[in-house]
Coordinates of N, CA and C in Angstrom, one line a residue:
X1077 N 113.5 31.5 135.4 CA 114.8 31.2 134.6 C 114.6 29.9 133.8
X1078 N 114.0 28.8 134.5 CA 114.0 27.6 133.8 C 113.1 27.7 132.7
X1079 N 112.0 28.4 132.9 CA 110.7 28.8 131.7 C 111.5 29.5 130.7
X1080 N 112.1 30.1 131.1 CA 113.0 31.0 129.9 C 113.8 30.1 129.2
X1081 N 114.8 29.2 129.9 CA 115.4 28.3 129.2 C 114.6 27.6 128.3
X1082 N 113.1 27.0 128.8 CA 112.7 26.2 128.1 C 111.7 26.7 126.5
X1083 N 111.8 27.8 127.3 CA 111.2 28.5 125.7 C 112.4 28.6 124.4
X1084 N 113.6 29.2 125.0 CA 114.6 29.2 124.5 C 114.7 27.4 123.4
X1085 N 115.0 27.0 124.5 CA 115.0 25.3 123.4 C 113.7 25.1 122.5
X1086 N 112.5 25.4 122.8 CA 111.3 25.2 122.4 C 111.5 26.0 120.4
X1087 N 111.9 27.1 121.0 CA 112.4 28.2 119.5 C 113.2 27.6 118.6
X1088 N 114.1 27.4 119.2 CA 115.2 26.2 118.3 C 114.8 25.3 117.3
X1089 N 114.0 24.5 118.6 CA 113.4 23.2 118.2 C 112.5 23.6 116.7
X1090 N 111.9 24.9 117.0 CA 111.2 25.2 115.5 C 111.8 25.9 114.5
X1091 N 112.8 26.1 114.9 CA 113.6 26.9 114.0 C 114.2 25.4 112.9
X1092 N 114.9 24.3 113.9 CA 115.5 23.2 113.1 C 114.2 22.8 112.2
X1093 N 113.1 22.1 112.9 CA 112.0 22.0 111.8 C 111.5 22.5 110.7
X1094 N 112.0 23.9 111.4 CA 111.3 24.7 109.4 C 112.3 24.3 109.0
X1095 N 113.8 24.5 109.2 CA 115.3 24.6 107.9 C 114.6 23.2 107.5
X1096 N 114.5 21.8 108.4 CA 113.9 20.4 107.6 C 113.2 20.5 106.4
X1097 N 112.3 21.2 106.9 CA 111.1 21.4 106.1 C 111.3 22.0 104.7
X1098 N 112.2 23.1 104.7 CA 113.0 24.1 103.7 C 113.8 22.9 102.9
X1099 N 114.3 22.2 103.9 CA 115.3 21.4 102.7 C 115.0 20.1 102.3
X1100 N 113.2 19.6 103.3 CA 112.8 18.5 102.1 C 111.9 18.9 100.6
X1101 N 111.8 20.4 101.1 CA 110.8 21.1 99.7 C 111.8 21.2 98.7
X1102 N 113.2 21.3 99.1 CA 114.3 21.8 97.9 C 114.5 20.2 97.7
X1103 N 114.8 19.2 98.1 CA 115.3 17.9 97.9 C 114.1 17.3 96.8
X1104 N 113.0 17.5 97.2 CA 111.6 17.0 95.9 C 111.2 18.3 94.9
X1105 N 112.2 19.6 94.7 CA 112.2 20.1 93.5 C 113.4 20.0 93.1
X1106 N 114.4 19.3 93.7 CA 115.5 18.6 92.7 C 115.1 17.5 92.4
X1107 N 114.8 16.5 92.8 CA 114.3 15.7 91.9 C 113.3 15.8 90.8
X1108 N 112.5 16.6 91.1 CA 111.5 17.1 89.8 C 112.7 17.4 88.7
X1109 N 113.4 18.5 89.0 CA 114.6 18.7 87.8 C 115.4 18.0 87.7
X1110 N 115.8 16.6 88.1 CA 116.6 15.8 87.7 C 115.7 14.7 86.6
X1111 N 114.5 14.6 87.0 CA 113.7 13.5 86.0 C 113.4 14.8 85.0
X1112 N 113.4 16.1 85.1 CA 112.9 16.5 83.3 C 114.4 16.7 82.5
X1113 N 115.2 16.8 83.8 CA 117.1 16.9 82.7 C 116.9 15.5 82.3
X1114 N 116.7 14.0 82.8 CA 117.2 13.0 82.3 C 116.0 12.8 80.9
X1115 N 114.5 13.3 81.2 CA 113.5 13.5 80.1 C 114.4 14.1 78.3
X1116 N 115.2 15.3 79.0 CA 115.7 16.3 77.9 C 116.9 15.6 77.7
X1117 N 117.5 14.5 78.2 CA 118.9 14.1 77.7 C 118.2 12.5 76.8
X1118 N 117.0 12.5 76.8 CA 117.0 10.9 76.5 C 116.3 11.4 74.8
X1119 N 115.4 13.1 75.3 CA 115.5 13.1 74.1 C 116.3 13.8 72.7
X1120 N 117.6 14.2 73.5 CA 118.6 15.0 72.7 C 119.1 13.8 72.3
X1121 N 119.5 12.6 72.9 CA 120.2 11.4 72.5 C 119.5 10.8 71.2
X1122 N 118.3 10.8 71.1 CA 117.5 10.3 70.5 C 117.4 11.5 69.0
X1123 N 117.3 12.7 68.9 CA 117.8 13.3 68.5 C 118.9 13.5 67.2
X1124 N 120.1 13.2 68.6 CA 121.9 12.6 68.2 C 121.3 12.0 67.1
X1125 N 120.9 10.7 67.5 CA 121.3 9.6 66.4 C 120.5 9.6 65.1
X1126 N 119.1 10.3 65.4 CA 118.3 10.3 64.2 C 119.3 11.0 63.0
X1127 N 119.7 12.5 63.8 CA 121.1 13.5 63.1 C 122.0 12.6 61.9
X1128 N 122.6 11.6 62.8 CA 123.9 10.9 63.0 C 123.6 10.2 61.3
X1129 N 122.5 10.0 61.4 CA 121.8 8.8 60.9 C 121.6 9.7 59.7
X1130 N 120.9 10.5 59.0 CA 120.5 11.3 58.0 C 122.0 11.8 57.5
X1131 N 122.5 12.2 58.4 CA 123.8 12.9 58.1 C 124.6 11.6 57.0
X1132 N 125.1 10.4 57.9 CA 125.9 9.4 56.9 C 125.2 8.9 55.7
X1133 N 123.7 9.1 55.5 CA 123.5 8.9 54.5 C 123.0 9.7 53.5
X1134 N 123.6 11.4 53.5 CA 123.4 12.1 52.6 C 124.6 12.0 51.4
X1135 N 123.6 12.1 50.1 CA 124.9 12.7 49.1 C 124.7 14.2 48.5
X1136 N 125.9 14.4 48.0 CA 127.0 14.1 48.3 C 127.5 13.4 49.4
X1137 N 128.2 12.8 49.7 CA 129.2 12.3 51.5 C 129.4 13.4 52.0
X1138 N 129.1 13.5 53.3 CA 129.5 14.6 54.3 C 130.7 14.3 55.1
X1139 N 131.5 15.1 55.3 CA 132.7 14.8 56.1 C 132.4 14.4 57.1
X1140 N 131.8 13.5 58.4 CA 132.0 13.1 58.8 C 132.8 13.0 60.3
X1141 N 133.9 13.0 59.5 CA 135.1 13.5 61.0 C 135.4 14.7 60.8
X1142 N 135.2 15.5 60.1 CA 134.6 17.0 60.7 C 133.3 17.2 62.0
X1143 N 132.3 16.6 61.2 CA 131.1 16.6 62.1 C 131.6 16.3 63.4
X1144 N 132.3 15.2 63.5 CA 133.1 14.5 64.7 C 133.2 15.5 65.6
X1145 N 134.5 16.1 64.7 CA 135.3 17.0 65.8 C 134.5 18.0 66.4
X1146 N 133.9 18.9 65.4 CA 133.1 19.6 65.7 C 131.9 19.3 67.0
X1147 N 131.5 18.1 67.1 CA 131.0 17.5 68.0 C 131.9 17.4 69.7
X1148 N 132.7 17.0 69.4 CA 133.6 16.7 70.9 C 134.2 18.3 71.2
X1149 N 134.8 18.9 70.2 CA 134.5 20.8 70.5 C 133.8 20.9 71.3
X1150 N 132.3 21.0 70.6 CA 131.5 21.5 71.6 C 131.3 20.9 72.7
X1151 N 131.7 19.9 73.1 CA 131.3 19.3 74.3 C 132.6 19.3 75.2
X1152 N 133.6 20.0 74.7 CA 134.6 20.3 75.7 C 134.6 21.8 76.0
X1153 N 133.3 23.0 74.9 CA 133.1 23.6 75.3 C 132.4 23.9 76.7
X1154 N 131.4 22.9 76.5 CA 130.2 22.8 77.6 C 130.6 22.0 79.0
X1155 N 131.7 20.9 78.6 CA 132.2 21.1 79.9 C 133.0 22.0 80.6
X1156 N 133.9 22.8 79.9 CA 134.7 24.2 80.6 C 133.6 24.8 81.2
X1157 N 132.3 25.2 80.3 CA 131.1 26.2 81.0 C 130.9 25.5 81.8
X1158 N 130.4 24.3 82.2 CA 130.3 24.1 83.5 C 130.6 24.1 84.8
X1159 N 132.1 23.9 84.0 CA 133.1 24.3 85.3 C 133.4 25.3 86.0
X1160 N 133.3 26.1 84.7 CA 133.5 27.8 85.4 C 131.7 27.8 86.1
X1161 N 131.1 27.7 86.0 CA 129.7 27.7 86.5 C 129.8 26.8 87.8
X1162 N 130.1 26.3 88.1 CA 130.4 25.2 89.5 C 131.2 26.2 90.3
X1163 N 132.1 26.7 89.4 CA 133.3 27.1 91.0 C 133.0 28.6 90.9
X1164 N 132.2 29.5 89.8 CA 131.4 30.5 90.6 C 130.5 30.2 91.4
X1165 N 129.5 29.4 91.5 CA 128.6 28.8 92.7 C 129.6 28.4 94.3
X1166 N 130.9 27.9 93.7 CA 131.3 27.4 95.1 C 131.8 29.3 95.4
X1167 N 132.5 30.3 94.7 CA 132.9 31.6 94.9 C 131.6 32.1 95.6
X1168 N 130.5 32.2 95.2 CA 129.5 32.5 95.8 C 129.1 32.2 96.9
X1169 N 129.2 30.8 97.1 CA 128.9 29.8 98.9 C 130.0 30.2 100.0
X1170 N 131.1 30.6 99.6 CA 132.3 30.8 100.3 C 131.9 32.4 100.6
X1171 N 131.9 33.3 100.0 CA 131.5 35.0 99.9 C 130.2 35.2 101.2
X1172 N 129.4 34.2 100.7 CA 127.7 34.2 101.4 C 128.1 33.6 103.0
X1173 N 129.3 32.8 103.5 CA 129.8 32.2 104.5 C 130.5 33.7 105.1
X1174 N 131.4 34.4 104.6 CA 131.8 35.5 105.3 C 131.1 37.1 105.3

């Protein structure tokens, strides 16, 4: 009986290890995709302003605060997608729970 129990905890014990193991390999390929998103955001910023920059000094004059708006648009686009993208992920975590 006690051999049994101890195999019993022994199993466990390797079961917790792998999940460790499973979620330090996901923890260091999020970080790999957090340094190539911050790589892709420094060079869309960079990007931005070269845009920004050509744009105010074309002629004719270009509208400007059109460009503007058009700009914050889309980026209130991209945050809605997000969001709907986050709380299908959480719809999913909750579904995958029951």
């Amino acid at each position: 009986q006690n051999e049994k129990e101890l195999q019993d905890v022994v199993k466990q014990q390797e079961e917790k290890m792998l999940q460790l193991i499973d979620k330090s390999g996901e923890v260091t390929r999020l970080q790999g995709e957090i340094s190539h998103l911050k790589r892709s955001l420094q060079r869309a910023e960079t990007e931005a302003r070269v845009l920004w920059e050509e744009v105010r000094g074309q002629e004719p004059k270009v509208d400007t605060t059109y460009i503007q708006e058009r700009v914050l648009l889309r980026q209130e686009v991209d945050k809605l997608r997000l969001l709907l993208l986050e709380k299908e992920d959480e719809n999913l975590l909750l579904s995958d729970k029951f």
